[in-house]
CSV table of C-alpha atoms in Angstrom, one decimal:
chain,number,residue,atom,x,y,z
A,1188,MET,CA,-0.1,-0.2,-0.2
A,1189,THR,CA,1.4,3.4,-0.9
A,1190,THR,CA,1.9,4.9,2.3
A,1191,TYR,CA,0.5,8.9,3.0
A,1192,ARG,CA,2.0,11.8,4.8
A,1193,ILE,CA,-1.6,12.5,6.6
A,1194,ALA,CA,-2.9,15.8,8.5
A,1195,VAL,CA,-5.2,15.1,11.0
A,1196,ILE,CA,-6.9,19.2,11.8
A,1197,GLY,CA,-8.9,18.6,15.4
A,1198,GLY,CA,-6.1,15.9,16.2
A,1199,THR,CA,-6.5,17.0,19.8
A,1200,GLY,CA,-10.1,15.6,20.0
A,1201,PRO,CA,-10.9,12.4,19.8
A,1202,GLN,CA,-12.1,11.1,16.6
A,1203,GLY,CA,-9.0,12.9,15.3
A,1204,LYS,CA,-6.7,11.2,17.4
A,1205,ALA,CA,-8.4,7.9,17.4
A,1206,LEU,CA,-8.2,7.8,13.5
A,1207,GLY,CA,-4.4,9.2,13.2
A,1208,TYR,CA,-3.7,6.6,15.8
A,1209,ARG,CA,-5.9,4.0,13.1
A,1210,PHE,CA,-3.0,5.5,10.4
A,1211,ALA,CA,0.0,5.6,11.8
A,1212,ARG,CA,-0.6,1.7,13.0
A,1213,HIS,CA,-0.7,1.2,9.2
A,1214,GLY,CA,2.3,3.0,8.6
A,1215,HIS,CA,1.2,5.8,7.4
A,1216,THR,CA,2.7,9.3,8.5
A,1217,VAL,CA,0.6,11.3,11.0
A,1218,VAL,CA,0.8,14.7,12.1
A,1219,ILE,CA,-1.9,16.1,13.9
A,1220,GLY,CA,-3.2,19.7,13.9
A,1221,SER,CA,-4.7,21.2,16.7
A,1222,ARG,CA,-5.1,25.0,17.3
A,1223,ALA,CA,-1.9,26.1,18.7
A,1224,ALA,CA,1.0,23.6,18.4
A,1225,GLU,CA,1.9,22.9,22.2
A,1226,LYS,CA,-2.0,21.1,22.7
A,1227,ALA,CA,-1.1,19.1,19.3
A,1228,VAL,CA,3.0,18.1,20.5
A,1229,PRO,CA,1.5,16.0,23.8
A,1230,VAL,CA,-1.6,14.3,21.5
A,1231,ALA,CA,0.9,13.1,19.1
A,1232,ALA,CA,3.5,12.0,21.6
A,1233,GLU,CA,0.5,10.0,23.4
A,1234,VAL,CA,-0.8,8.2,20.5
A,1235,SER,CA,2.9,7.5,19.4
A,1236,GLU,CA,3.3,6.2,22.7
A,1237,ARG,CA,0.5,4.0,22.2
A,1238,LEU,CA,1.6,2.7,18.7
A,1239,ALA,CA,5.6,1.7,20.9
A,1240,GLY,CA,6.0,-1.9,20.5
A,1241,VAL,CA,3.7,-1.9,16.8
A,1242,ALA,CA,6.2,-3.3,13.7
A,1243,GLY,CA,5.6,-0.9,10.3
A,1244,ALA,CA,3.8,1.9,12.4
A,1245,GLY,CA,4.3,5.4,11.3
A,1246,GLU,CA,5.6,8.5,12.7
A,1247,VAL,CA,3.4,10.5,14.9
A,1248,SER,CA,4.4,14.3,15.7
A,1249,GLY,CA,2.7,17.0,16.8
A,1250,ALA,CA,1.5,21.5,15.1
A,1251,ALA,CA,-0.6,24.2,14.7
A,1252,ASN,CA,-3.8,23.2,11.6
A,1253,ALA,CA,-2.3,24.7,9.2
A,1254,ASP,CA,1.3,23.9,9.1
A,1255,ALA,CA,-0.3,20.3,9.5
A,1256,CYS,CA,-1.3,21.1,6.1
A,1257,THR,CA,2.0,21.4,5.1
A,1258,ASP,CA,4.0,18.9,2.8
A,1259,ALA,CA,0.9,16.6,3.9
A,1260,ASP,CA,-0.8,14.4,0.9
A,1261,VAL,CA,-4.0,13.7,2.9
A,1262,VAL,CA,-6.1,16.3,5.4
A,1263,LEU,CA,-8.7,14.8,7.5
A,1264,LEU,CA,-10.6,17.4,8.8
A,1265,ALA,CA,-11.9,16.2,12.4
A,1266,VAL,CA,-13.3,18.9,13.9
A,1267,PRO,CA,-16.7,20.4,15.4
A,1268,TYR,CA,-19.1,21.9,13.3
A,1269,ASP,CA,-19.5,24.6,14.9
A,1270,GLY,CA,-16.2,27.4,13.8
A,1271,HIS,CA,-16.1,24.8,10.8
A,1272,ASP,CA,-16.0,27.2,7.9
A,1273,GLU,CA,-13.9,29.5,9.1
A,1274,LEU,CA,-11.2,27.0,10.5
A,1275,VAL,CA,-10.9,25.4,6.6
A,1276,ALA,CA,-10.9,28.8,5.5
A,1277,THR,CA,-7.4,28.9,7.2
A,1278,LEU,CA,-6.0,25.6,5.7
A,1279,PRO,CA,-3.9,25.0,2.4
A,1280,LEU,CA,-6.2,22.3,1.4
A,1281,ALA,CA,-5.4,23.1,-3.2
A,1282,GLY,CA,-4.4,20.0,-4.8
A,1283,LYS,CA,-5.0,18.3,-1.6
A,1284,VAL,CA,-7.2,15.1,-0.9
A,1285,VAL,CA,-9.4,16.3,2.4
A,1286,VAL,CA,-11.5,14.3,3.5
A,1287,SER,CA,-14.3,15.8,5.7
A,1288,CYS,CA,-15.3,13.6,9.0
A,1289,VAL,CA,-17.5,16.0,10.1
A,1290,ASN,CA,-21.1,15.0,11.8
A,1291,PRO,CA,-23.4,18.7,12.3
A,1292,LEU,CA,-25.4,17.3,14.8
A,1293,ALA,CA,-27.3,19.1,17.4
A,1294,PHE,CA,-28.5,17.8,20.4
A,1295,ASP,CA,-31.7,18.7,23.0
A,1296,LYS,CA,-33.8,16.8,25.2
A,1297,ALA,CA,-35.4,14.3,22.7
A,1298,GLY,CA,-31.6,13.3,22.0
A,1299,PRO,CA,-29.5,14.0,18.8
A,1300,TYR,CA,-30.3,15.0,15.2
A,1301,GLY,CA,-28.9,17.0,12.1
A,1302,ARG,CA,-28.2,20.1,11.7
A,1303,VAL,CA,-30.0,21.3,8.7
A,1304,ILE,CA,-27.1,23.0,6.6
A,1305,ASP,CA,-27.9,25.2,3.6
A,1306,GLY,CA,-31.3,24.1,4.1
A,1307,GLY,CA,-31.3,20.8,3.3
A,1308,GLU,CA,-29.1,21.2,0.1
A,1309,GLY,CA,-25.9,21.2,2.0
A,1310,SER,CA,-22.9,19.3,4.0
A,1311,ALA,CA,-20.2,19.5,6.0
A,1312,ALA,CA,-18.6,18.5,3.2
A,1313,GLU,CA,-19.7,20.2,0.7
A,1314,SER,CA,-19.2,23.6,2.6
A,1315,ALA,CA,-15.6,22.5,2.8
A,1316,GLN,CA,-15.4,22.2,-1.1
A,1317,ARG,CA,-17.0,25.2,-1.6
A,1318,ILE,CA,-14.8,26.9,0.4
A,1319,ALA,CA,-11.6,24.9,-1.0
A,1320,PRO,CA,-12.4,25.1,-4.6
A,1321,GLU,CA,-8.9,23.7,-5.5
A,1322,ALA,CA,-9.5,20.8,-3.3
A,1323,HIS,CA,-10.3,17.0,-3.8
A,1324,VAL,CA,-13.0,17.0,-0.9
A,1325,VAL,CA,-14.5,13.5,0.2
A,1326,GLY,CA,-16.3,12.8,3.4
A,1327,ALA,CA,-16.1,9.0,5.3
A,1328,PHE,CA,-15.1,7.6,8.8
A,1329,HIS,CA,-18.0,9.5,9.8
A,1330,HIS,CA,-19.8,6.8,11.5
A,1331,VAL,CA,-17.2,4.6,12.9
A,1332,SER,CA,-16.9,5.4,17.0
A,1333,ALA,CA,-13.3,7.3,18.8
A,1334,VAL,CA,-13.9,5.1,21.9
A,1335,THR,CA,-13.8,2.1,19.2
A,1336,LEU,CA,-11.0,3.1,16.9
A,1337,TRP,CA,-8.8,3.6,19.7
A,1338,GLY,CA,-9.0,-0.3,21.1
A,1339,GLU,CA,-6.1,-2.6,20.7
A,1340,ASP,CA,-7.7,-4.1,18.0
A,1341,ASP,CA,-5.5,-4.3,15.2
A,1342,TYR,CA,-9.1,-4.2,12.4
A,1343,LEU,CA,-12.5,-3.5,13.2
A,1344,PRO,CA,-13.9,-5.9,10.5
A,1345,ASP,CA,-17.7,-5.1,11.4
A,1346,GLU,CA,-17.8,-2.2,10.0
A,1347,ASP,CA,-17.9,-0.9,6.8
A,1348,VAL,CA,-16.5,3.4,5.7
A,1349,LEU,CA,-18.6,4.2,3.3
A,1350,VAL,CA,-17.2,7.3,1.1
A,1351,CYS,CA,-18.9,9.8,-0.9
A,1352,GLY,CA,-17.5,12.4,-3.1
A,1353,ASP,CA,-17.0,13.8,-6.9
A,1354,THR,CA,-13.1,13.2,-7.3
A,1355,ALA,CA,-12.2,9.3,-8.7
A,1356,GLU,CA,-8.8,9.8,-8.0
A,1357,ALA,CA,-9.1,11.4,-4.4
A,1358,LYS,CA,-11.9,8.5,-3.2
A,1359,GLN,CA,-9.6,6.0,-3.9
A,1360,VAL,CA,-7.2,7.2,-2.0
A,1361,VAL,CA,-9.5,7.2,0.8
A,1362,MET,CA,-11.2,3.6,0.0
A,1363,GLU,CA,-7.4,2.6,0.2
A,1364,LEU,CA,-6.8,4.3,3.4
A,1365,ALA,CA,-10.5,3.5,4.7
A,1366,SER,CA,-8.8,-0.4,5.1
A,1367,CYS,CA,-6.2,0.9,7.8
A,1368,VAL,CA,-9.6,0.8,10.5
A,1369,THR,CA,-11.6,-2.5,9.4
A,1370,GLY,CA,-9.0,-4.0,7.0
A,1371,ARG,CA,-10.3,-3.7,3.4
A,1372,ASP,CA,-11.2,-1.0,1.2
A,1373,GLY,CA,-14.0,2.0,2.3
A,1374,ILE,CA,-17.7,0.9,0.1
A,1375,ASP,CA,-17.8,3.6,-2.1
A,1376,ALA,CA,-20.7,5.7,-1.1
A,1377,GLY,CA,-21.6,7.5,-4.6
A,1378,ARG,CA,-21.2,11.5,-5.1
A,1379,LEU,CA,-20.1,14.0,-2.0
A,1380,ARG,CA,-23.4,15.3,-2.0
A,1381,LEU,CA,-24.9,11.9,0.0
A,1382,ALA,CA,-22.3,13.2,2.7
A,1383,ARG,CA,-25.7,15.5,3.2
A,1384,GLN,CA,-27.4,12.0,4.1
A,1385,LEU,CA,-23.9,9.7,5.8
A,1386,GLU,CA,-23.3,13.1,8.0
A,1387,PRO,CA,-26.2,13.1,10.1
A,1388,LEU,CA,-26.9,9.4,10.1
A,1389,THR,CA,-24.7,9.4,13.2
A,1390,ALA,CA,-27.6,11.0,15.0
A,1391,VAL,CA,-28.9,7.5,14.5
A,1392,LEU,CA,-25.9,5.9,16.1
A,1393,ILE,CA,-25.9,7.9,19.2
A,1394,SER,CA,-29.5,6.8,19.8
A,1395,ILE,CA,-28.6,3.3,19.3
A,1396,ASN,CA,-25.8,3.5,21.6
A,1397,LYS,CA,-27.7,5.4,24.9
A,1398,LYS,CA,-30.2,3.0,23.9
A,1399,TYR,CA,-28.1,0.1,23.7
A,1400,LYS,CA,-25.1,0.6,25.9
A,1401,THR,CA,-22.4,0.3,23.4
A,1402,HIS,CA,-20.3,1.7,20.7
A,1403,SER,CA,-22.5,0.9,16.6
A,1404,GLY,CA,-21.6,1.4,13.6
A,1405,VAL,CA,-22.3,0.4,9.9
A,1406,ARG,CA,-21.5,-2.3,8.2
A,1407,ILE,CA,-23.2,-2.6,4.3
A,1408,SER,CA,-24.9,-6.2,3.8
A,1409,GLY,CA,-25.0,-7.5,-0.1
A,1410,VAL,CA,-21.1,-5.8,-0.7
B,769,MET,CA,-45.4,-13.9,18.6
B,770,THR,CA,-48.8,-12.0,18.2
B,771,THR,CA,-50.1,-12.2,15.1
B,772,TYR,CA,-51.9,-9.4,13.3
B,773,ARG,CA,-54.3,-8.2,10.4
B,774,ILE,CA,-51.8,-5.5,8.1
B,775,ALA,CA,-53.0,-3.4,5.5
B,776,VAL,CA,-50.4,-2.6,3.1
B,777,ILE,CA,-51.0,0.2,1.2
B,778,GLY,CA,-49.9,0.7,-2.3
B,779,GLY,CA,-49.3,-3.0,-1.7
B,780,THR,CA,-49.3,-3.3,-5.4
B,781,GLY,CA,-45.9,-1.6,-5.8
B,782,PRO,CA,-43.0,-3.8,-5.2
B,783,GLN,CA,-42.0,-2.9,-2.2
B,784,GLY,CA,-45.3,-3.0,-0.4
B,785,LYS,CA,-45.8,-6.4,-2.1
B,786,ALA,CA,-42.2,-8.0,-1.0
B,787,LEU,CA,-42.7,-6.8,2.4
B,788,GLY,CA,-46.8,-8.4,2.5
B,789,TYR,CA,-45.0,-11.1,1.1
B,790,ARG,CA,-42.8,-11.7,4.2
B,791,PHE,CA,-45.3,-10.6,7.1
B,792,ALA,CA,-47.5,-13.7,5.5
B,793,ARG,CA,-45.4,-15.8,5.4
B,794,HIS,CA,-44.5,-15.4,9.4
B,795,GLY,CA,-48.3,-16.2,10.1
B,796,HIS,CA,-49.5,-12.5,9.4
B,797,THR,CA,-52.8,-11.4,7.5
B,798,VAL,CA,-51.8,-9.2,5.0
B,799,VAL,CA,-54.7,-6.9,3.0
B,800,ILE,CA,-53.0,-5.6,0.3
B,801,GLY,CA,-54.5,-2.4,-1.2
B,802,SER,CA,-54.5,-0.5,-3.9
B,803,ARG,CA,-56.3,3.0,-5.5
B,804,ALA,CA,-58.7,0.4,-7.0
B,805,ALA,CA,-59.8,-3.5,-4.9
B,806,GLU,CA,-59.7,-5.0,-8.6
B,807,LYS,CA,-56.2,-3.8,-8.8
B,808,ALA,CA,-55.4,-5.6,-5.5
B,809,VAL,CA,-57.0,-8.4,-5.7
B,810,PRO,CA,-54.4,-10.1,-8.4
B,811,VAL,CA,-51.6,-9.3,-6.5
B,812,ALA,CA,-52.7,-11.1,-3.8
B,813,ALA,CA,-53.2,-14.0,-5.5
B,814,GLU,CA,-49.8,-13.6,-6.5
B,815,VAL,CA,-48.5,-13.3,-3.2
B,816,SER,CA,-50.6,-16.7,-1.8
B,817,GLU,CA,-49.7,-18.9,-4.9
B,818,ARG,CA,-45.5,-17.5,-4.0
B,819,LEU,CA,-46.9,-18.5,-0.5
B,820,ALA,CA,-48.5,-22.1,-1.5
B,821,GLY,CA,-46.9,-25.0,0.6
B,822,VAL,CA,-45.4,-22.3,3.6
B,823,ALA,CA,-46.5,-23.6,6.7
B,824,GLY,CA,-48.6,-21.5,9.0
B,825,ALA,CA,-48.9,-18.7,6.1
B,826,GLY,CA,-51.0,-16.1,7.0
B,827,GLU,CA,-53.9,-15.4,4.3
B,828,VAL,CA,-53.3,-12.7,1.7
B,829,SER,CA,-55.8,-10.9,0.4
B,830,GLY,CA,-56.8,-7.5,-1.8
B,831,ALA,CA,-58.8,-4.2,-1.1
B,832,ALA,CA,-58.8,-0.4,-1.9
B,833,ASN,CA,-56.6,0.9,0.8
B,834,ALA,CA,-59.2,2.6,3.1
B,835,ASP,CA,-61.2,-0.4,2.9
B,836,ALA,CA,-57.9,-2.9,3.6
B,837,CYS,CA,-57.6,-0.4,6.8
B,838,THR,CA,-60.7,-1.2,8.4
B,839,ASP,CA,-60.2,-3.7,11.0
B,840,ALA,CA,-55.9,-4.1,10.3
B,841,ASP,CA,-53.9,-3.7,13.6
B,842,VAL,CA,-51.4,-2.4,11.6
B,843,VAL,CA,-50.7,-0.3,8.3
B,844,LEU,CA,-47.9,0.0,6.3
B,845,LEU,CA,-47.5,2.8,4.6
B,846,ALA,CA,-45.6,1.8,1.1
B,847,VAL,CA,-46.2,4.5,-1.0
B,848,PRO,CA,-44.4,6.7,-3.8
B,849,TYR,CA,-43.5,10.4,-2.1
B,850,ASP,CA,-45.4,11.7,-4.8
B,851,GLY,CA,-48.9,11.6,-4.1
B,852,HIS,CA,-48.5,10.5,-0.2
B,853,ASP,CA,-49.7,13.1,1.5
B,854,GLU,CA,-53.1,13.3,-0.2
B,855,LEU,CA,-53.4,9.6,-0.1
B,856,VAL,CA,-52.5,9.7,4.3
B,857,ALA,CA,-55.6,11.8,4.4
B,858,THR,CA,-57.9,9.5,3.4
B,859,LEU,CA,-56.8,6.1,5.1
B,860,PRO,CA,-58.8,5.8,8.5
B,861,LEU,CA,-55.7,5.6,11.0
B,862,ALA,CA,-56.9,6.9,14.1
B,863,GLY,CA,-55.4,4.9,16.9
B,864,LYS,CA,-54.0,2.3,14.8
B,865,VAL,CA,-50.3,1.3,14.0
B,866,VAL,CA,-48.9,2.8,11.0
B,867,VAL,CA,-45.5,2.0,9.3
B,868,SER,CA,-43.8,4.6,6.8
B,869,CYS,CA,-41.3,3.0,5.1
B,870,VAL,CA,-41.7,6.0,1.8
B,871,ASN,CA,-38.4,6.9,1.1
B,872,PRO,CA,-38.8,10.9,-0.8
B,873,LEU,CA,-35.9,10.2,-3.0
B,874,ALA,CA,-34.8,12.7,-6.2
B,875,PHE,CA,-32.5,11.4,-9.0
B,876,ASP,CA,-30.8,13.4,-11.6
B,877,LYS,CA,-28.2,12.5,-14.2
B,878,ALA,CA,-25.6,12.5,-10.9
B,879,GLY,CA,-27.8,9.8,-9.0
B,880,PRO,CA,-30.2,9.5,-6.6
B,881,TYR,CA,-30.4,12.0,-3.7
B,882,GLY,CA,-33.1,12.7,-0.7
B,883,ARG,CA,-34.9,15.0,-1.5
B,884,VAL,CA,-35.8,18.2,1.4
B,885,ILE,CA,-38.7,17.8,3.1
B,886,ASP,CA,-40.4,21.2,5.2
B,887,GLY,CA,-36.8,22.8,4.7
B,888,GLY,CA,-34.9,19.5,6.0
B,889,GLU,CA,-36.9,19.8,9.5
B,890,GLY,CA,-39.3,17.2,8.5
B,891,SER,CA,-39.5,13.4,6.3
B,892,ALA,CA,-42.0,10.9,4.8
B,893,ALA,CA,-43.4,9.9,8.6
B,894,GLU,CA,-43.2,13.1,10.4
B,895,SER,CA,-45.5,14.7,7.8
B,896,ALA,CA,-48.3,10.9,8.1
B,897,GLN,CA,-47.9,11.1,11.8
B,898,ARG,CA,-49.3,15.2,11.5
B,899,ILE,CA,-52.0,14.4,9.2
B,900,ALA,CA,-53.1,11.7,10.6
B,901,PRO,CA,-52.6,12.8,14.7
B,902,GLU,CA,-54.2,9.4,16.6
B,903,ALA,CA,-52.2,7.2,14.6
B,904,HIS,CA,-49.1,5.8,15.8
B,905,VAL,CA,-46.6,6.2,12.9
B,906,VAL,CA,-43.0,4.6,13.1
B,907,GLY,CA,-40.9,4.2,10.7
B,908,ALA,CA,-39.1,1.3,8.9
B,909,PHE,CA,-38.4,-0.8,7.0
B,910,HIS,CA,-36.8,1.6,4.4
B,911,HIS,CA,-34.1,-0.3,3.6
B,912,VAL,CA,-34.0,-3.9,2.8
B,913,SER,CA,-34.1,-4.2,-1.2
B,914,ALA,CA,-38.1,-5.4,-2.6
B,915,VAL,CA,-35.7,-7.8,-5.1
B,916,THR,CA,-34.4,-9.5,-1.7
B,917,LEU,CA,-37.4,-9.2,0.1
B,918,TRP,CA,-39.4,-11.5,-2.7
B,919,GLY,CA,-36.7,-14.6,-2.8
B,920,GLU,CA,-36.7,-18.0,-0.9
B,921,ASP,CA,-34.8,-17.8,1.8
B,922,ASP,CA,-37.2,-17.5,5.5
B,923,TYR,CA,-34.8,-14.4,6.5
B,924,LEU,CA,-32.1,-12.4,5.1
B,925,PRO,CA,-29.9,-12.5,8.2
B,926,ASP,CA,-27.3,-10.4,6.7
B,927,GLU,CA,-30.0,-6.7,7.0
B,928,ASP,CA,-31.3,-4.7,10.1
B,929,VAL,CA,-34.5,-3.4,10.2
B,930,LEU,CA,-33.7,0.2,11.3
B,931,VAL,CA,-37.2,1.9,13.7
B,932,CYS,CA,-37.8,4.7,14.8
B,933,GLY,CA,-40.9,6.5,16.7
B,934,ASP,CA,-42.3,8.2,19.8
B,935,THR,CA,-44.4,5.6,20.7
B,936,ALA,CA,-42.9,2.6,22.3
B,937,GLU,CA,-45.6,0.6,21.9
B,938,ALA,CA,-46.1,0.9,18.1
B,939,LYS,CA,-42.6,1.0,17.9
B,940,GLN,CA,-42.2,-2.5,19.8
B,941,VAL,CA,-45.1,-4.0,17.8
B,942,VAL,CA,-42.4,-3.1,14.5
B,943,MET,CA,-39.6,-4.2,16.3
B,944,GLU,CA,-41.5,-7.4,16.5
B,945,LEU,CA,-42.5,-7.0,12.7
B,946,ALA,CA,-38.7,-6.5,12.0
B,947,SER,CA,-38.4,-10.5,12.6
B,948,CYS,CA,-40.8,-11.5,9.4
B,949,VAL,CA,-37.6,-10.1,7.8
B,950,THR,CA,-34.5,-10.7,9.7
B,951,GLY,CA,-35.1,-13.5,11.8
B,952,ARG,CA,-34.6,-11.2,14.9
B,953,ASP,CA,-36.0,-7.8,16.3
B,954,GLY,CA,-35.6,-4.5,14.2
B,955,ILE,CA,-33.3,-2.2,15.9
B,956,ASP,CA,-34.6,1.1,18.3
B,957,ALA,CA,-33.0,3.9,16.3
B,958,GLY,CA,-34.8,6.5,18.5
B,959,ARG,CA,-37.4,9.4,18.1
B,960,LEU,CA,-39.4,9.3,14.4
B,961,ARG,CA,-38.1,12.3,13.9
B,962,LEU,CA,-34.7,10.3,12.5
B,963,ALA,CA,-36.9,9.5,9.8
B,964,ARG,CA,-34.9,12.3,8.3
B,965,GLN,CA,-31.9,10.7,8.4
B,966,LEU,CA,-33.4,7.2,7.8
B,967,GLU,CA,-35.2,7.6,5.0
B,968,PRO,CA,-33.1,9.5,2.4
B,969,LEU,CA,-30.2,6.9,3.3
B,970,THR,CA,-31.9,4.5,1.0
B,971,ALA,CA,-29.8,7.0,-1.8
B,972,VAL,CA,-26.7,6.5,-0.5
B,973,LEU,CA,-27.8,2.2,-0.5
B,974,ILE,CA,-29.4,2.6,-4.5
B,975,SER,CA,-26.1,4.5,-5.5
B,976,ILE,CA,-23.8,1.3,-3.5
B,977,ASN,CA,-26.1,-0.8,-6.2
B,978,LYS,CA,-25.8,0.6,-9.0
B,979,LYS,CA,-22.1,1.1,-8.7
B,980,TYR,CA,-21.0,-2.2,-7.2
B,981,LYS,CA,-23.8,-4.3,-9.3
B,982,THR,CA,-25.9,-5.4,-5.7
B,983,HIS,CA,-29.2,-5.0,-3.9
B,984,SER,CA,-27.3,-4.0,-0.1
B,985,GLY,CA,-28.7,-3.6,3.1
B,986,VAL,CA,-27.3,-2.1,6.0
B,987,ARG,CA,-26.4,-3.9,8.8
B,988,ILE,CA,-25.9,-2.6,12.4
B,989,SER,CA,-22.4,-3.5,13.9
B,990,GLY,CA,-22.2,-3.3,17.8
B,991,VAL,CA,-25.8,-4.4,19.2
């Protein structure tokens, strides 16, 4: 497999840290990004420590978000939706494969639900593409739980990674990266606009998690 | 298991016919509904014929949509989204468990996508609940393919039925009915409003079907 230099924007959050860990575990070089380098460096050290003794693990370092993108082949956006657009606008993303696992969710006393983006005709991934038109934005990794990702198993064989995007080459890169999580290629879930469906599906999984006291994920049958 | 009298509104379409077949296969009495009884009767006969020799199968008959609801314990709405609201308004649904498997989708040259209902803050299931406030509306069976349902296997063990609703008792009835499809209870996916997420997810599955030449379905891992 090709190994990449992957910047994880928002890499100090649970989802970003755990995905960075998975990518490094399977040989990719990972730069944990945060608003300030001094917040990223200790998290990078924590991930490195977690990988001590894992043969072939990639190097993990920390940097400020925009600096993490420099020289990265792939940039993972793992940030909260609040402030997402403003942050994306500060990043040098032109020409890069940009993976969004951002889930625009809200919560009230009836539980989690999907936020309505652009009147229902948008998604975080599409916003990133609009803000960074020269990036190749792909949506993926929305449904894998940070807790499960941070575990010790080499792979999470019961989960699928659904990958949507409008650039075939970028989508292919991300489908291959998915094998760091599941042990097999991600599933081509179609056009980028289907992120409108993938992102808020996480509200359903969180609802299931609460009811069944679990960390649920999605598997596609018949593929 | 309790056996029910189940009306399938739009039962001459592929999804309704195939779900009616599954329910009858596992002992429930099924009334196939259509706009005109004379369209429903031959489809009911086709389903009955398909069940010849299946021990314990329920009776299948045909009727006009509103007549099919009379005496039904459960009413399955399996109609296209176009005309849905007008049709629901003609049905006697008060006090009944009403299951919506309606998928408001649209298609253009880039493929399938979810239609925006009520500015992104609605779904077909929520519309049905608003139109029939005394019904107990539950969303379920959005993701099982008609082709797979119409097959010969007793159960589809690789699929899950996701069930959302605001009435615990009605949701429980539908979770049990899901066992006619998968051989085990459906998954409690939370509040009815999460139908906003479940319904258009079908656009993703259709996109996957086209890419992989399959009939995909959803399985929830970790439950």
